[in-house]
Coordinates of C-alpha atoms and ligand atoms in Angstrom, one line a residue:
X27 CA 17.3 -9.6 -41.7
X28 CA 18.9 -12.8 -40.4
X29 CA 22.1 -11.2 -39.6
X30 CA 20.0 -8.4 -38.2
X31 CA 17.7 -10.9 -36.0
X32 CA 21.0 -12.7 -33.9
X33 CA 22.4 -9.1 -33.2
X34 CA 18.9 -8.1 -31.5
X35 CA 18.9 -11.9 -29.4
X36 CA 22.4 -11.0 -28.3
X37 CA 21.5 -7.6 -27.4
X38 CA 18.3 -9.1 -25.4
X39 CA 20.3 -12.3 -24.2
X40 CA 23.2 -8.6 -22.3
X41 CA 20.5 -7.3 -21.0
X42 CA 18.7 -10.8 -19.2
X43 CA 22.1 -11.0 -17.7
X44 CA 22.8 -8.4 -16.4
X45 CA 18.8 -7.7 -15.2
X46 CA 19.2 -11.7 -13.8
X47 CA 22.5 -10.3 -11.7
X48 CA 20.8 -8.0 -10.4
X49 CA 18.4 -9.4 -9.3
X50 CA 20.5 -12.1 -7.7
X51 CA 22.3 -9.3 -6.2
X52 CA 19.4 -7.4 -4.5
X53 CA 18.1 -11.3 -3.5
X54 CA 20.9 -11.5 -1.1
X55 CA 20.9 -8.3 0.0
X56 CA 17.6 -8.1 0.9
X57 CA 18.2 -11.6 2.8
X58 CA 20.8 -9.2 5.6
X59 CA 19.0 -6.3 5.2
X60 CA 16.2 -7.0 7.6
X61 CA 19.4 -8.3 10.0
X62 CA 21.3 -5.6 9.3
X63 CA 18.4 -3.0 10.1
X64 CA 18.5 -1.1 6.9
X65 CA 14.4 -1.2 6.0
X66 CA 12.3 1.6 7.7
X67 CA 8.8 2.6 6.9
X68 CA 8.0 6.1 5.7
X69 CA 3.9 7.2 7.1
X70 CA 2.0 9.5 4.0
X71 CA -1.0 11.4 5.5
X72 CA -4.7 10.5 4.4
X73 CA -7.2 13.3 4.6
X74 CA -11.3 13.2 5.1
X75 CA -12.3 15.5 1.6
X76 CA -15.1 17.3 3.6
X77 CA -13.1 18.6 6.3
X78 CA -9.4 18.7 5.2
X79 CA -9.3 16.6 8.1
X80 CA -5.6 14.2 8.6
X81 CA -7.1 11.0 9.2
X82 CA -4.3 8.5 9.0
X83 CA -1.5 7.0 7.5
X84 CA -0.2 4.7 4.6
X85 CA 2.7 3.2 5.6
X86 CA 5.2 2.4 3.2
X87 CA 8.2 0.3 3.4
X88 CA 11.3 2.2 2.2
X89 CA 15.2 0.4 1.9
X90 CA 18.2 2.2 2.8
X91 CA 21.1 0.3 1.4
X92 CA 24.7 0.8 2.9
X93 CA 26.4 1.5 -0.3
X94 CA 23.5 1.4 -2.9
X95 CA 21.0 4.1 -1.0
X96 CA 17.7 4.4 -1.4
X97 CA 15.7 1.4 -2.9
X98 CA 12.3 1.9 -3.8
X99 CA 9.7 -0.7 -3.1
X100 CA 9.1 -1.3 -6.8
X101 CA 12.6 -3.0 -7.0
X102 CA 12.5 -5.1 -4.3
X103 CA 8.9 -6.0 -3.1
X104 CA 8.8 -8.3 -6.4
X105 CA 12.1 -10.1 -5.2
X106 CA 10.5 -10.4 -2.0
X107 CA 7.5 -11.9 -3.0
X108 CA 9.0 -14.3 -5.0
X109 CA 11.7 -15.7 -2.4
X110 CA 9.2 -15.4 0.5
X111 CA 11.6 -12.7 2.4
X112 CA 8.0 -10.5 2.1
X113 CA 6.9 -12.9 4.9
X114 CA 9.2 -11.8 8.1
X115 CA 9.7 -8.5 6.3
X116 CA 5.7 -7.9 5.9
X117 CA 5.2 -8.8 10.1
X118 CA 8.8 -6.6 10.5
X119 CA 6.2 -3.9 9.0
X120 CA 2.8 -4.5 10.5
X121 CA 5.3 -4.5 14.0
X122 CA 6.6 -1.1 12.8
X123 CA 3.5 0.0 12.3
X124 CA 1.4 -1.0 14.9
X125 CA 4.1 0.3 17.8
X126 CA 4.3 3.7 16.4
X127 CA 0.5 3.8 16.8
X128 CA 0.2 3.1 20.0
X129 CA 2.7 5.0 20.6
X130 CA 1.1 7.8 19.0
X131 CA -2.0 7.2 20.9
X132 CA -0.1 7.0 24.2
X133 CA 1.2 10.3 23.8
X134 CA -2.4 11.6 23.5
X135 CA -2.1 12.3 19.6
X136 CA -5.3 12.4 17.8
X137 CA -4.4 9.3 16.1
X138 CA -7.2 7.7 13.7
X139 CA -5.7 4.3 11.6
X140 CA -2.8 3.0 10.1
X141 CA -3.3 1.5 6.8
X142 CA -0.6 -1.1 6.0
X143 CA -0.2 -3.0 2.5
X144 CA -0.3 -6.8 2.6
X145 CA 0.9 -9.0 -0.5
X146 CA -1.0 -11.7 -1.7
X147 CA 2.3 -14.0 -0.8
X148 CA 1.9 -13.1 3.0
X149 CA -1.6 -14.4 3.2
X150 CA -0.7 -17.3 1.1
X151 CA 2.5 -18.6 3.0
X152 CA 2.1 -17.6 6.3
X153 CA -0.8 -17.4 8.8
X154 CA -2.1 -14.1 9.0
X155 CA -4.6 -14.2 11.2
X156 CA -2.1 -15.3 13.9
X157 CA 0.2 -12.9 12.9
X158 CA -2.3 -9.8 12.8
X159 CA -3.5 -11.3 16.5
X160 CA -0.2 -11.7 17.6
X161 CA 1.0 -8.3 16.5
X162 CA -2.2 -6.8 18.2
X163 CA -1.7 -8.5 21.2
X164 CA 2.3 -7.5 21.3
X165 CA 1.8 -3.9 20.7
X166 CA -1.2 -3.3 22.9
X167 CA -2.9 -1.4 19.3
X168 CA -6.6 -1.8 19.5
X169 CA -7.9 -3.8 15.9
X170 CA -10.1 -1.1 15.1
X171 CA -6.7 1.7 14.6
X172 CA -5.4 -1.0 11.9
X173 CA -6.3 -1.2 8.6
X174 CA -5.0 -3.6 6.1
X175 CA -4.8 -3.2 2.4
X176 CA -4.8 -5.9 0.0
X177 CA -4.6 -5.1 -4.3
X178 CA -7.7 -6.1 -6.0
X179 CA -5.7 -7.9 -8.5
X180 CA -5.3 -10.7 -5.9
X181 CA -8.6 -10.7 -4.0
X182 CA -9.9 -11.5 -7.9
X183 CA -6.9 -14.4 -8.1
X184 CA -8.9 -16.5 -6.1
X185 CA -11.9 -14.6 -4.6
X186 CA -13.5 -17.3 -2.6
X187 CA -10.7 -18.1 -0.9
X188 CA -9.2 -14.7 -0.1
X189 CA -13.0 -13.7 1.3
X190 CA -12.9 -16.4 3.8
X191 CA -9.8 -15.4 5.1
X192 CA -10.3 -11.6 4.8
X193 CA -13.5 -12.2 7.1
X194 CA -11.4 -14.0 9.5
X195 CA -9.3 -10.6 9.6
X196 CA -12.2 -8.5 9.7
X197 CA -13.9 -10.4 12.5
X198 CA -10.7 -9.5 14.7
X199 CA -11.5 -5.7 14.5
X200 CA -9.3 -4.4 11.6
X201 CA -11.0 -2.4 8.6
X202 CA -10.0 -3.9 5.3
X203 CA -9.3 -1.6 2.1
X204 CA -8.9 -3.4 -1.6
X205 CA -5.8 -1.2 -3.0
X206 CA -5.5 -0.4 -6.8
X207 CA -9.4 -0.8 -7.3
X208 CA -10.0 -0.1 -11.1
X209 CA -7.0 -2.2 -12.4
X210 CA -8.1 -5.5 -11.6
X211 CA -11.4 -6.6 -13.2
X212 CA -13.4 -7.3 -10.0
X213 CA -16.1 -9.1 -10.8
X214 CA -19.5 -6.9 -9.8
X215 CA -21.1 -10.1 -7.8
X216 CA -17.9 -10.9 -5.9
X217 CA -17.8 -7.5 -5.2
X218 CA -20.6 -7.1 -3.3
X219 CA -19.8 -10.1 -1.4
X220 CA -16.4 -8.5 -0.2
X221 CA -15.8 -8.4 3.3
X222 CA -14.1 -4.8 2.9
X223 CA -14.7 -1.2 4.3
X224 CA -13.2 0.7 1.7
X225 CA -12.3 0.9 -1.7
X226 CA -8.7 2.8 -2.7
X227 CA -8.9 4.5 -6.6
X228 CA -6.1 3.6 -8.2
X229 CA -3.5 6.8 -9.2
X230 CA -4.0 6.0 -13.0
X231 CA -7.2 7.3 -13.2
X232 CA -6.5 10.0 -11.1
X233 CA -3.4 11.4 -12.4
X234 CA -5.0 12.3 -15.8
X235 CA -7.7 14.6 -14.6
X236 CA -9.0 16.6 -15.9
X237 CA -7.7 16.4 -18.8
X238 CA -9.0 12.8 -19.3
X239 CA -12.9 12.6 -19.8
X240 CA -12.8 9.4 -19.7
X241 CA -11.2 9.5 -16.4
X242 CA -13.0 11.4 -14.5
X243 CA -16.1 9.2 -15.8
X244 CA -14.4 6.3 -14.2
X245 CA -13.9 8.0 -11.0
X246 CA -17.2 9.1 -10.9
X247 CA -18.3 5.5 -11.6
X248 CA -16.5 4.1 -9.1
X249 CA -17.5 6.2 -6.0
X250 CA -21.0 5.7 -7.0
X251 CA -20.3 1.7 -7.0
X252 CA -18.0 2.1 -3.7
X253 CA -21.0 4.0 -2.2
X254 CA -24.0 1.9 -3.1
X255 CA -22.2 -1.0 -1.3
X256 CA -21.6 1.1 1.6
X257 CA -18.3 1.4 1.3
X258 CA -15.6 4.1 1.9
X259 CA -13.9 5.6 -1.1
X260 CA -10.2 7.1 -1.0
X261 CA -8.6 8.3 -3.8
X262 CA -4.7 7.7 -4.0
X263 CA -2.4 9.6 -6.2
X264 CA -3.8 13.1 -5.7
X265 CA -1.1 15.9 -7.0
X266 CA -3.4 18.8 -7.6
X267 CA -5.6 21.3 -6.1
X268 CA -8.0 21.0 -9.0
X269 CA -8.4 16.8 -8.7
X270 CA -8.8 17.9 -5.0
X271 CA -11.6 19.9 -5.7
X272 CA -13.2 17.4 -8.3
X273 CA -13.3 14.6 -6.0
X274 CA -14.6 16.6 -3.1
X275 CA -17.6 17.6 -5.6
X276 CA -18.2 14.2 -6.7
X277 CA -18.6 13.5 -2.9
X278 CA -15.0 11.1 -2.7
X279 CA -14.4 10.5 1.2
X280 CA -10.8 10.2 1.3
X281 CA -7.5 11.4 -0.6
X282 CA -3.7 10.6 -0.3
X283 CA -1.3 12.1 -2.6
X284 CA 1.7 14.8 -3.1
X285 CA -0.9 17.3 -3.0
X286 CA -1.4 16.8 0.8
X287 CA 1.5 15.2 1.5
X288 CA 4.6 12.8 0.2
X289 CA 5.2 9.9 2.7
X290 CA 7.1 11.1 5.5
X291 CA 9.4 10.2 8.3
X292 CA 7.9 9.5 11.3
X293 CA 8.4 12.5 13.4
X294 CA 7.7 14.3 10.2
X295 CA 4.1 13.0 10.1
X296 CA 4.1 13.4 14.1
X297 CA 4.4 17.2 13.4
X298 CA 0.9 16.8 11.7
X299 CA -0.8 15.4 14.5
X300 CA -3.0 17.2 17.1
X301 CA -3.5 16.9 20.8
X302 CA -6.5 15.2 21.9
X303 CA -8.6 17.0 24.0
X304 CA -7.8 16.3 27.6
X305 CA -11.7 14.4 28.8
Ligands
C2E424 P1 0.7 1.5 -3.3 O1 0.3 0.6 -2.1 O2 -0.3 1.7 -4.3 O3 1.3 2.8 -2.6 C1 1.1 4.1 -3.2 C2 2.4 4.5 -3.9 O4 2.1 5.7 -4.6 C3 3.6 4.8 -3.0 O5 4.8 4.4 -3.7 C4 3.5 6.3 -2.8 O6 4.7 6.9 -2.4 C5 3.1 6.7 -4.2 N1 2.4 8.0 -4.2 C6 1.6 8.5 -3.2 N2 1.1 9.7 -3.6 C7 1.5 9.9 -4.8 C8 1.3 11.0 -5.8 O7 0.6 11.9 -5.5 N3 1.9 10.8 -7.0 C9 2.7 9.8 -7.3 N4 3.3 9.7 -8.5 N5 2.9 8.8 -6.4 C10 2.3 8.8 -5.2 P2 5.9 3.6 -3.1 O8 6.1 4.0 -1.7 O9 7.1 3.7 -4.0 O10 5.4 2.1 -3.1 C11 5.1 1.5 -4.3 C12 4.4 0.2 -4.1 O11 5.2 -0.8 -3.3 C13 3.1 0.3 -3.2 O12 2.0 0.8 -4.0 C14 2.9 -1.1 -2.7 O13 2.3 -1.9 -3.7 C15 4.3 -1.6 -2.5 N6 4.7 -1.4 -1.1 C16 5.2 -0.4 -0.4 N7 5.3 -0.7 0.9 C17 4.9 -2.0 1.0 C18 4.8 -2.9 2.2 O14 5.1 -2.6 3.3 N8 4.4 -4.2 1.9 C19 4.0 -4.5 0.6 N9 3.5 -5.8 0.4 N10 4.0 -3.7 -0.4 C20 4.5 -2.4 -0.2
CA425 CA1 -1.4 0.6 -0.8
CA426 CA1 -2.5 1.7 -4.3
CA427 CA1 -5.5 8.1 -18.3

């Protein structure tokens, strides 16, 4: 058992190495990549459930490596976060973001709201009212086409502060969604007290239905809840015209998901937008 216990510490002690390089690796990567220009966003559609209506856009940060391709966000948002490079990569973002809506709406596209994911790190290290403003002010968006979406993981973290500064957000014009709601043991009285417009379902308890009666109880749950407060409730993760149709019954607002769409290039997603009518 002895002999049996160093072989497994060796065989965990390879694998810490090699996950530690890397990491080191993608650390200093990630460092050129932003001066090097290999990030770009990808835009998934959202849709209004009552009317199959596209409503806007999820924006999500995608890395194209020289040599290493593709990098998915769950690789590197983590590094990110922990060396602070999700500060001037987060505003790099929210930049992106907020130019191709206004460019959008400057062509005369039926443009609604861009949804963009903030980290927890951002709004601790970095001033992000002044950014949002700044932003804003630099792209000529109007506040009320942004949306920003925070996990409820760290609103919960330290709720008192995070509402302050999320009302400081929301006084500027932007909507506010909490991202991943279900996964992160919001307490019901904060809750109520949450400067937010929307809540976002997380895909776990949307990617089991219907199989899962549990499930669907919790979804059903939580758009009551979401609703009560007054509150707009998307559903992320949606794959299948069946969990299209359950939501829609159960009188969910909003869905994002493969179903609809995967996240898309931007003049993919252009191709989905409509002509405003000329006034
Ligand atoms: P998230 O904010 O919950 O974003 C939704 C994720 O679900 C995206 O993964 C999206 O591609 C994926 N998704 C959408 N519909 C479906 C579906 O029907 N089925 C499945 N299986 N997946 C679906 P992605 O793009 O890999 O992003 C992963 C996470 O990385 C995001 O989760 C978010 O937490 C983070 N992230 C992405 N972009 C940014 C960013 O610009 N800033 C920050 N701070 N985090 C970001
Ligand atoms: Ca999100
Ligand atoms: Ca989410
Ligand atoms: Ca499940």
């Amino acid at each position: 058992a002895k002999e049996q216990g160093r072989g497994m510490f060796q065989f965990y002690d390879v694998r810490l190495t090699e996950r530690a390089k890397e990491r080191l690796f993608l650390e200093s990567e990630l460092r050129e990549a932003l001066v090097r220009e290999e990030l770009l966003v990808h835009y998934q559609p959202q849709y209004s459930l009552a009317d199959d209506r596209l409503i806007g856009a999820e924006v999500l940060l995608r890395w194209h490596h020289s040599e290493h391709g593709i990098i998915p966000p769950d690789k590197f948002i983590s590094i990110a976060e922990d060396t602070g490079l999700i500060v001037p990569i987060g505003e790099w973002v929210l930049q992106t973001a907020c130019r191709q809506a206004k460019t959008w709406l400057a062509a005369g596209y039926d443009f609604q709201r861009m949804a963009v994911n903030l980290s927890g790190v951002q709004i601790e290290r970095s001033d992000m009212l002044a950014t949002v403003r700044q932003v804003l002010k630099d792209t000529g968006l109007p506040a009320n086409y942004l949306e920003l979406e925070i996990t409820e993981t760290y609103i919960m973290q330290q709720a008192q502060q995070n509402i302050r500064i999320m009302e400081d957000l929301r006084a500027l014009g932007v909507a506010l969604a909490v991202d991943d709601f279900g996964t992160g043991q919001s307490s019901l009285g904060y809750l109520k007290r949450l400067p937010v417009d929307k809540l976002k379902i997380d895909r776990s308890f949307i990617m089991d239905i219907p199989q899962d009666s549990n499930d669907m109880a919790i979804t059903r749950a939580i758009i009551a809840l979401g609703h009560n407060l007054h509150l707009t409730v998307l559903a992320e993760g949606v794959e299948t015209a069946e969990q299209s149709a359950f939501l829609k019954e159960l009188g969910c607002d909003e869905a994002q998901g493969y179903y609809y769409s995967r996240p898309l290039e931007a003049a993919s997603y252009e191709r989905f937008l409509k002509k405003r009518p000329a006034s």
